[in-house]
């Protein structure tokens, strides 16, 4: 994929988002009660239009660039598989951890989750390091938040989260 | 003298130490804010003596305002919204092995900014509180427009992409309950969306998540740089080095104090304005965002100068400048202290004790931070992929603990995903953040001004509003001229 094509896709998607946003803002937001002509939908609608205008300028700019410099400059795609791995690892952990916290509670899910991530995803083999990291994060944050700062973290619906 | 005696009593000093540590802890952890620290510690002060309670509240405020810097510099995640402007240069400096000197400079500048605002507060609390009253919705709207104009300076390479970032930030903040009429906007019947996307949740998603992805990518591709433990040195700035930034510190202090004195503004706005102002005045603005100490000095000085500025309308008029001072005001009222002009006549000892506590809290926080630098920089010795695991856990904990809501955790993950995609598409993240910060104030103040004037635009033509509109226009024109000049090939 070339840089020009990437910009076309980006600004095209943003133009579409702007159009959908404008349509939703102007059709779904009810009129207010203040009596002012600046209604609750005015600000979001204006922003949607502004996004469309800026995206159109961006599209025009990328076309101008193509006319001037051609469409030969390709995007560096090396390391794409590692990048996808990084995305999957990050969002996979965040989602599983957040969902698990509701059922198992903060302490249990942190100790198990961090240990599992280190072992399976990061492929760490030092049990001491894995135990130290998972217990420090789990117990340390639990004591700091729940006991010292008075900010309570989820205990879990199964009642195992202390 | 009585105030000094009260401030130096052992139990007062103990209150200051406890409050400072409590505030610092909340400031350091991304997701926890000093407003939350004040809200949590306020009930604990009910049983204390009034002076001790004031000491705890003031030092928590000061500690929290200073603590956000540590996370911003060491891990690239702002501990508090007001330290967001520090991330770009602070984190770049830390990666270049200058973490300790950066934290120390940020601490010293925060203290200088805070003490400057304290002096202004002492000298002019009654006079300045009248100036603050001249700021109505139209003037605050004009100030926010001026703040938005700084996007031009933060847009990095492409103005269009920077503006798109700003618009996206503004759009996100319109989701939820309308600030004037209370009707729901773009929530599609989802009750959780009524409260909107929290600023701090969005910040954690925008700054922390993309960074974790890139750290794990580098780990997988074997290109991650593990800092050699021996190379992590503790270096503190010399007096001459600090003196080199004197004008930056002075300008940012004045800006922070003035903005703090205007009710409805915040440390985040002043930090971004100071950053933008100093970048424009810098000799080498092209280095800003890549690790220039000036980019740490300006926002840190300004966001702490707000603390004293925000106390000006609170003490002089009984109007809190921001949510944190509203909580302090609540604490004072509970102890039978009524801020306002009469306080200076009826209970001058309370006012002077507050000044003393304020100054002492800053000195104490500076000492703790400068000693703590030795401990903080040890975090750099941790391999980045292990630090990434800790950051992910902190992202979830920080987002959840804001409102005890799993919905906020989900919002953080979604914002993080889109933040990553936008970053890959070369949409700069700082304008998005500026839109998130300024969006609610911009809409609220404009619509209030319109309602007050019966939909007449003439309300926007007051001298103060015109001054800010003029300054916004000047910033835009200067940025455009600068961009055009930088694109014209230089001839030898």
XYZ file of C-alpha atoms in Angstrom:
654
model
C 0.000 0.000 0.000
C 1.277 3.485 -0.845
C 1.145 6.513 1.463
C -1.331 8.228 -0.897
C -3.674 5.233 -0.692
C -3.407 5.113 3.076
C -4.338 8.800 3.247
C -7.250 8.229 0.855
C -8.586 5.424 3.071
C -8.083 7.510 6.261
C -9.759 10.671 5.008
C -12.474 8.654 3.263
C -13.374 6.870 6.518
C -13.280 10.161 8.445
C -15.543 11.773 5.819
C -17.993 8.909 6.246
C -17.839 9.162 10.067
C -18.444 12.918 9.796
C -21.482 12.359 7.558
C -22.989 9.677 9.829
C -22.276 11.811 12.918
C -23.933 14.864 11.345
C -26.973 12.830 10.347
C -27.301 11.236 13.810
C -26.785 14.565 15.602
C -29.384 16.363 13.534
C -31.988 13.576 13.711
C -31.666 11.926 17.138
C -30.849 14.777 19.563
C -34.041 16.347 20.930
C -34.573 20.107 21.031
C -33.717 21.745 24.357
C -35.770 23.765 26.782
C -33.617 26.895 27.020
C -35.301 28.673 24.107
C -31.932 29.618 22.618
C -31.316 28.993 18.923
C -28.142 27.159 19.981
C -29.841 23.832 20.720
C -28.291 20.690 22.298
C -27.699 19.300 18.803
C -26.017 22.422 17.384
C -22.526 21.787 18.717
C -22.306 18.068 17.731
C -23.799 18.789 14.281
C -21.310 21.611 13.661
C -18.454 19.313 14.662
C -19.662 16.607 12.266
C -19.750 19.126 9.404
C -16.302 20.402 10.413
C -14.908 16.841 10.322
C -16.368 16.366 6.832
C -14.848 19.642 5.604
C -11.419 18.833 7.082
C -11.511 15.290 5.659
C -12.396 16.693 2.234
C -9.436 19.096 2.514
C -7.237 16.137 3.499
C -8.439 14.131 0.486
C -7.827 17.069 -1.829
C -4.368 17.517 -0.281
C -3.415 13.885 -0.878
C -4.609 14.091 -4.503
C -2.557 17.245 -4.965
C 0.430 15.400 -3.533
C -0.134 12.540 -5.996
C -0.236 14.955 -8.953
C 2.962 16.650 -7.744
C 5.055 13.691 -6.552
C 3.395 10.584 -8.002
C 2.084 7.571 -6.104
C 5.232 5.544 -5.681
C 6.118 5.975 -2.000
C 5.129 2.723 -0.270
C 4.460 2.221 3.429
C 7.047 0.196 5.298
C 5.144 -3.026 6.087
C 8.038 -4.898 7.691
C 7.238 -6.143 11.171
C 3.508 -6.256 10.476
C 3.085 -9.701 12.056
C 4.872 -8.577 15.239
C 2.706 -5.492 15.351
C -0.477 -7.554 15.039
C 0.899 -9.783 17.810
C 1.444 -6.673 19.979
C -2.119 -5.478 19.347
C -3.609 -8.916 20.056
C -1.543 -9.350 23.234
C -2.437 -5.899 24.598
C -6.148 -5.876 23.865
C -6.527 -9.599 24.574
C -5.061 -9.117 28.051
C -7.052 -5.947 28.759
C -10.374 -7.537 27.760
C -9.818 -10.884 29.536
C -8.472 -9.091 32.630
C -11.405 -6.651 32.807
C -14.015 -9.382 32.323
C -12.245 -11.754 34.758
C -12.086 -9.015 37.408
C -15.880 -8.878 37.611
C -16.105 -12.594 38.420
C -12.891 -13.441 40.269
C -12.192 -10.101 41.900
C -9.144 -7.872 41.554
C -6.646 -9.809 43.666
C -7.173 -13.242 42.193
C -7.453 -12.138 38.569
C -4.333 -9.949 38.846
C -2.171 -12.708 40.312
C -3.430 -15.338 37.843
C -3.701 -12.990 34.860
C -0.239 -11.438 35.181
C 1.379 -14.840 35.767
C -0.401 -16.344 32.765
C 0.533 -13.383 30.541
C 4.212 -13.616 31.554
C 4.272 -17.368 31.022
C 2.249 -17.763 27.841
C 2.617 -14.455 25.992
C 5.976 -13.094 27.125
C 7.387 -16.660 27.486
C 9.225 -15.883 30.693
C 10.675 -18.958 32.331
C 11.842 -17.604 35.671
C 9.251 -18.689 38.226
C 10.714 -16.315 40.786
C 10.289 -13.342 38.454
C 6.750 -14.376 37.485
C 5.727 -14.886 41.114
C 7.372 -11.634 42.204
C 5.676 -9.599 39.459
C 2.197 -11.085 39.833
C 2.205 -11.002 43.639
C 3.702 -7.505 43.841
C 1.131 -6.110 41.434
C -1.798 -8.021 42.927
C -1.079 -7.752 46.621
C 0.721 -4.407 46.420
C -2.075 -2.638 44.575
C -4.731 -4.361 46.702
C -3.114 -3.146 49.925
C -2.396 0.329 48.524
C -5.859 0.924 47.102
C -8.188 -0.976 49.425
C -6.382 -0.620 52.734
C -4.345 2.574 52.480
C -6.123 4.899 50.057
C -9.665 3.672 50.660
C -10.378 3.102 46.955
C -12.186 -0.242 46.716
C -11.477 -2.580 43.824
C -13.907 -5.285 42.628
C -14.240 -8.245 44.986
C -15.842 -10.443 42.302
C -19.261 -12.065 42.166
C -17.888 -15.463 43.181
C -16.722 -14.054 46.491
C -13.139 -15.193 45.944
C -11.683 -11.743 45.532
C -11.202 -10.957 49.224
C 3.677 35.273 64.229
C 0.690 33.402 65.629
C 0.145 31.781 62.237
C 3.807 30.725 62.040
C 3.633 29.256 65.537
C 0.523 27.286 64.613
C 2.030 26.065 61.335
C 5.208 24.789 63.011
C 3.446 22.905 65.808
C 4.244 19.164 65.701
C 0.677 18.087 64.957
C 0.402 20.659 62.151
C 3.626 19.394 60.603
C 2.389 15.814 60.950
C -0.818 16.812 59.149
C 1.236 18.376 56.360
C 3.424 15.267 55.978
C 0.417 12.922 55.886
C -1.475 15.127 53.430
C 1.579 15.497 51.170
C 2.159 11.728 50.989
C -1.531 11.057 50.406
C -1.711 13.660 47.619
C 1.554 12.461 46.052
C 0.333 8.837 46.019
C -2.863 9.847 44.236
C -1.002 12.089 41.813
C 1.554 9.399 40.912
C -0.983 6.676 40.048
C -2.578 7.216 36.627
C -6.331 7.364 37.068
C -6.313 8.798 40.560
C -6.588 12.576 40.842
C -5.972 15.052 43.633
C -9.659 15.950 43.494
C -10.421 12.337 44.366
C -7.742 12.430 47.092
C -9.383 15.531 48.593
C -12.847 13.968 48.384
C -11.600 10.871 50.219
C -9.599 12.664 52.879
C -12.196 15.368 53.560
C -14.417 13.208 55.831
C -11.326 12.212 57.834
C -10.659 15.869 58.675
C -14.072 16.414 60.307
C -12.809 15.283 63.695
C -9.519 17.184 63.500
C -8.845 20.653 64.877
C -9.612 23.314 62.215
C -5.955 24.254 61.658
C -4.867 20.638 61.370
C -7.713 19.981 58.926
C -6.632 22.951 56.781
C -3.064 21.600 56.834
C -4.176 18.156 55.636
C -6.367 19.588 52.862
C -3.835 22.115 51.571
C -0.938 19.627 51.567
C -3.072 16.966 49.821
C -3.903 19.536 47.152
C -0.279 20.577 46.699
C 1.044 16.974 46.813
C -1.513 15.784 44.272
C -0.781 18.668 41.910
C 2.934 17.804 41.996
C 2.719 13.996 41.916
C 1.247 13.566 38.430
C 4.609 14.475 36.923
C 6.360 11.269 38.002
C 4.161 8.915 35.953
C 4.152 11.350 32.999
C 7.950 11.398 32.851
C 8.793 7.803 33.773
C 6.144 5.789 31.933
C 4.636 8.340 29.544
C 1.197 8.182 31.175
C 0.014 11.397 32.845
C -0.782 10.817 36.509
C -3.280 13.681 36.440
C -4.863 15.571 33.510
C -2.783 18.656 34.315
C 0.461 16.744 33.678
C -0.645 15.617 30.193
C 1.260 18.450 28.509
C 4.466 17.206 30.175
C 4.321 13.727 28.620
C 5.815 14.438 25.185
C 9.058 16.053 26.300
C 9.263 14.494 29.775
C 8.997 10.913 28.547
C 11.405 11.576 25.667
C 13.949 12.963 28.134
C 13.499 9.925 30.409
C 14.103 7.594 27.461
C 17.271 9.554 26.742
C 18.540 8.726 30.257
C 17.654 12.074 31.829
C 14.771 10.938 34.029
C 16.204 12.119 37.331
C 17.115 15.621 36.187
C 13.733 15.926 34.444
C 11.778 14.905 37.556
C 13.927 17.207 39.678
C 13.458 20.126 37.277
C 9.707 19.480 37.107
C 9.549 19.396 40.911
C 11.572 22.567 41.376
C 9.618 24.427 38.691
C 6.315 23.193 40.154
C 7.399 24.568 43.513
C 8.555 27.865 42.034
C 5.255 28.204 40.172
C 3.308 27.324 43.319
C 5.278 29.723 45.518
C 4.930 32.501 42.932
C 1.180 32.049 42.953
C 1.255 32.006 46.758
C 3.024 35.394 46.784
C 0.497 36.781 44.303
C -2.297 35.355 46.433
C -0.914 37.022 49.580
C -0.330 40.359 47.869
C -3.437 40.693 45.788
C -6.154 38.300 46.857
C -8.752 41.024 47.301
C -7.835 43.037 44.186
C -7.498 40.013 41.889
C -10.744 38.453 43.013
C -12.517 41.493 41.539
C -10.720 40.939 38.211
C -11.878 37.317 38.302
C -15.446 38.552 38.617
C -15.089 40.348 35.263
C -14.916 36.931 33.572
C -18.395 35.876 32.521
C -19.316 33.012 30.164
C -18.413 35.046 27.043
C -14.927 35.849 28.356
C -14.280 32.238 29.436
C -15.491 31.066 26.008
C -13.025 33.473 24.365
C -10.257 32.135 26.625
C -11.131 28.556 25.615
C -11.113 29.551 21.912
C -7.638 30.956 22.504
C -6.702 27.609 24.081
C -8.076 25.727 21.062
C -6.045 27.949 18.737
C -2.907 26.441 20.239
C -3.760 23.255 18.295
C -2.041 24.986 15.376
C 1.174 24.906 17.357
C 0.675 21.301 18.500
C -0.277 19.931 15.082
C 3.278 18.657 14.443
C 3.631 18.224 10.651
C 0.112 18.601 9.249
C -2.327 21.324 10.288
C -5.295 19.418 8.790
C -4.463 16.286 10.793
C -4.010 18.377 13.949
C -7.384 20.064 13.443
C -9.033 16.689 12.751
C -7.550 15.476 16.052
C -8.996 18.485 17.872
C -12.430 17.964 16.294
C -12.410 14.243 17.222
C -11.622 15.199 20.845
C -14.468 17.724 20.867
C -16.862 15.168 19.312
C -16.128 12.527 21.938
C -16.925 14.996 24.720
C -20.372 15.800 23.292
C -21.541 12.219 23.948
C -23.718 11.980 27.063
C -25.927 14.416 28.888
C -26.142 17.893 27.421
C -24.568 20.429 29.871
C -27.366 23.026 29.614
C -30.674 21.276 28.903
C -29.835 17.853 30.297
C -31.079 15.946 27.238
C -29.156 12.840 26.177
C -26.995 13.073 23.092
C -25.819 10.156 20.964
C -26.266 7.671 23.813
C -28.700 5.389 21.903
C -30.513 4.485 25.106
C -27.360 3.328 26.918
C -27.622 4.596 30.516
C -23.862 4.329 31.077
C -23.205 6.687 28.185
C -25.263 9.421 29.875
C -22.296 10.370 32.062
C -20.144 10.613 28.922
C -16.552 9.563 28.457
C -14.483 10.651 31.446
C -11.505 12.833 30.559
C -9.057 10.778 32.602
C -10.317 7.485 31.166
C -9.828 8.878 27.660
C -6.355 10.110 28.595
C -5.289 6.714 29.932
C -6.572 5.045 26.782
C -4.931 7.569 24.460
C -1.505 7.682 26.062
C -0.963 4.348 27.812
C -2.511 1.734 25.527
C -0.711 2.667 22.259
C 2.532 2.756 24.224
C 1.974 -0.755 25.598
C 1.294 -2.043 22.060
C 4.535 -0.551 20.752
C 6.520 -1.897 23.750
C 5.203 -5.415 23.174
C 5.872 -5.050 19.431
C 9.476 -4.073 20.162
C 9.786 -7.000 22.581
C 8.528 -9.447 19.958
C 10.714 -8.047 17.206
C 13.734 -7.977 19.533
C 14.273 -4.246 19.077
C 13.456 -3.172 22.623
C 16.157 -1.291 24.462
C 16.760 -2.473 27.991
C 18.329 0.266 30.074
C 21.605 -0.729 31.639
C 21.209 -0.441 35.403
C 24.576 1.300 35.734
C 23.582 3.995 33.238
C 20.620 5.114 35.352
C 22.253 7.959 37.240
C 20.680 10.327 39.693
C 21.492 13.814 38.516
C 20.042 16.943 40.030
C 19.991 20.314 38.242
C 22.503 22.942 39.245
C 21.426 26.474 40.084
C 22.821 27.830 36.806
C 20.808 25.264 34.850
C 17.575 26.338 36.560
C 18.509 30.008 36.069
C 18.650 29.337 32.319
C 14.906 28.787 32.373
C 14.085 31.857 34.495
C 11.980 33.653 31.863
C 10.102 30.468 30.973
C 9.366 29.924 34.694
C 8.316 33.550 35.240
C 6.011 33.713 32.202
C 4.456 30.314 32.951
C 3.960 31.276 36.613
C 2.132 34.486 35.677
C 0.002 32.636 33.111
C -0.861 29.830 35.544
C -1.752 32.228 38.362
C -3.995 34.373 36.161
C -5.764 31.360 34.635
C -6.139 29.751 38.053
C -7.853 32.880 39.356
C -10.588 32.559 36.709
C -13.319 30.273 38.040
C -14.142 27.385 35.718
C -10.666 26.962 34.275
C -8.084 24.356 35.266
C -4.440 23.387 35.527
C -4.747 21.401 32.298
C -5.717 24.479 30.277
C -2.926 26.568 31.791
C -0.361 23.787 31.203
C -1.207 23.551 27.498
C -1.301 27.324 27.071
C 2.083 27.693 28.781
C 3.527 24.883 26.645
C 2.276 26.506 23.469
C 3.405 29.993 24.546
C 6.935 28.863 25.409
C 7.237 26.725 22.277
C 6.489 29.801 20.192
C 9.102 31.821 22.067
C 11.735 29.066 22.069
C 14.922 29.329 20.009
C 14.553 25.738 18.808
C 10.809 24.951 18.671
C 11.495 22.001 16.328
C 13.015 20.117 19.295
C 9.860 20.494 21.395
C 7.966 17.273 21.722
C 11.181 15.311 21.186
C 12.775 15.927 24.573
C 13.279 19.615 25.323
C 13.481 20.561 28.990
C 11.547 23.765 28.256
C 8.568 21.544 27.365
C 8.625 20.180 30.915
C 9.378 23.442 32.696
C 6.504 25.441 31.126
C 3.536 23.105 31.803
C 4.779 22.034 35.241
C 5.289 25.625 36.393
C 1.920 26.745 35.033
C -0.164 23.842 36.344
C 1.145 24.346 39.857
C 0.804 28.131 39.686
C -2.898 27.432 39.214
C -3.129 26.119 42.788
C -2.459 29.541 44.297
C -4.452 31.319 41.600
C -7.490 29.137 42.251
C -7.331 30.092 45.943
C -7.702 33.796 45.076
C -11.447 33.786 44.220
C -12.000 31.128 46.898
C -10.516 33.203 49.712
C -11.554 36.617 48.426
C -15.075 35.818 47.239
C -15.887 32.340 48.473
C -16.052 31.125 44.843
C -13.999 27.972 44.162
C -11.770 28.171 41.085
C -11.831 24.430 40.354
C -13.330 21.203 41.804
C -10.370 20.737 44.151
C -10.737 24.181 45.735
C -14.484 23.524 45.980
C -13.656 20.577 48.244
C -11.240 22.700 50.304
C -13.972 25.319 50.580
C -16.328 22.588 51.826
C -13.740 21.589 54.426
C -13.380 25.194 55.627
C -17.158 25.660 55.878
C -17.522 22.450 57.897
C -15.017 23.855 60.383
C -16.956 27.105 60.629
C -14.616 29.151 58.462
C -16.521 31.251 55.916
C -14.228 32.468 53.080
C -14.953 35.912 51.663
C -13.907 39.502 52.217
C -14.935 39.406 55.889
C -12.563 36.527 56.635
C -9.598 38.922 56.363
C -11.151 41.140 59.053
C -12.720 38.555 61.339
C -10.140 35.765 61.270
C -6.823 36.969 59.858
C -5.007 34.205 61.772
C -6.835 31.588 59.671
C -5.822 33.351 56.441
C -2.171 33.644 57.448
C -2.088 30.047 58.695
C -3.425 28.962 55.327
C -0.649 30.897 53.595
C 1.934 29.311 55.907
C 0.554 25.811 55.313
C 0.587 26.417 51.620
C 4.242 27.495 51.551
C 5.310 24.706 53.902
C 3.449 22.087 51.867
C 5.367 23.112 48.756
C 8.723 22.931 50.549
C 7.799 19.540 52.009
C 6.629 18.092 48.686
C 9.835 19.316 47.009
C 11.999 17.638 49.660
C 10.031 14.370 49.386
C 10.214 14.408 45.577
C 13.917 15.249 45.417
C 14.722 12.426 47.839
C 12.265 10.208 45.992
C 14.052 10.754 42.661
C 16.583 8.095 43.729
C 13.722 5.625 44.112
C 11.646 6.735 41.118
C 14.421 6.293 38.535
C 14.853 2.657 39.578
C 11.671 2.039 37.563
C 13.766 2.593 34.434
C 15.822 -0.515 35.260
C 12.737 -2.694 34.858
C 12.659 -4.292 31.370
C 10.075 -2.455 29.214
C 7.925 -5.554 28.550
C 7.517 -6.158 32.298
C 6.717 -2.484 32.808
C 4.103 -2.856 30.044
C 2.339 -5.565 32.091
C 2.272 -3.253 35.116
C 0.966 -0.373 32.966
C -1.879 -2.554 31.629
C -2.907 -3.484 35.185
C -2.695 0.181 36.247
C -4.773 1.234 33.207
C -7.621 -1.048 34.292
C -7.318 -0.188 38.003
C -7.089 3.564 37.324
C -10.070 3.590 34.940
C -12.182 1.488 37.286
C -11.409 3.409 40.465
C -12.478 6.778 39.042
C -16.189 5.993 39.359
C -16.151 2.318 40.385
C -17.447 1.523 36.928
C -16.524 -1.329 34.594
C -18.041 0.791 31.829
C -15.107 3.184 32.254
C -12.701 0.255 31.810
C -14.475 -0.644 28.573
C -14.327 3.005 27.441
C -10.591 3.077 28.154
C -10.017 -0.037 25.999
C -12.124 1.351 23.122
C -10.438 4.792 23.292
C -7.048 3.034 23.439
C -7.817 1.018 20.306
C -8.950 4.047 18.327
C -6.085 6.107 19.756
C -3.661 3.493 18.447
C -5.280 3.476 14.992
C -5.271 7.283 14.837
C -1.630 7.375 15.892
C -0.776 4.905 13.112
C -2.672 7.170 10.701
C -0.428 10.048 11.849
C -3.218 11.962 13.588
C -1.404 13.635 16.525
C -2.787 12.695 19.943
C -2.156 16.013 21.753
C -4.813 17.986 19.807
C -7.297 15.170 20.571
C -6.518 15.632 24.248
C -6.892 19.409 23.957
C -10.329 18.878 22.391
C -11.270 16.527 25.223
C -10.138 19.043 27.857
C -11.600 22.193 26.354
C -14.710 20.772 24.650
C -17.146 20.796 27.588
C -16.130 24.309 28.733
C -16.290 25.650 25.186
C -19.858 24.485 24.573
C -21.144 25.245 28.088
C -19.802 28.799 28.196
C -20.880 29.672 24.641
C -24.422 28.436 25.169
C -24.692 30.134 28.573
C -23.514 33.395 26.999
C -26.102 33.051 24.222
C -28.929 32.375 26.692
C -27.833 35.325 28.865
C -27.774 37.698 25.896
C -31.041 36.488 24.342
C -29.127 35.011 21.386
C -27.242 38.227 20.666
C -23.635 37.841 19.542
C -22.851 41.270 20.980
C -22.060 39.581 24.299
C -18.925 38.186 22.653
C -17.671 41.700 21.934
C -16.603 42.675 25.462
C -13.026 44.053 25.688
C -11.694 40.956 27.493
C -13.365 38.573 25.025
C -12.087 40.584 22.062
C -8.574 40.516 23.528
C -8.626 36.690 23.673
C -10.202 36.356 20.199
C -7.483 38.668 18.865
C -4.787 36.590 20.556
C -6.309 33.394 19.101
C -6.240 34.925 15.624
C -2.645 36.017 16.124
C -1.630 32.486 17.180
C -3.332 30.962 14.109
C -1.751 33.461 11.696
C 1.707 33.056 13.263
C 1.460 29.260 13.114
C 0.349 29.327 9.471
C 3.165 31.714 8.529
C 5.640 29.461 10.370
C 4.372 26.366 8.545
C 4.537 28.028 5.118
C 8.045 29.299 5.830
C 9.258 25.864 6.937
C 7.991 24.337 3.663
C 9.668 26.916 1.405
C 13.080 25.459 0.489
C 15.871 27.509 1.966
C 18.203 29.066 -0.567
C 21.861 29.328 0.331
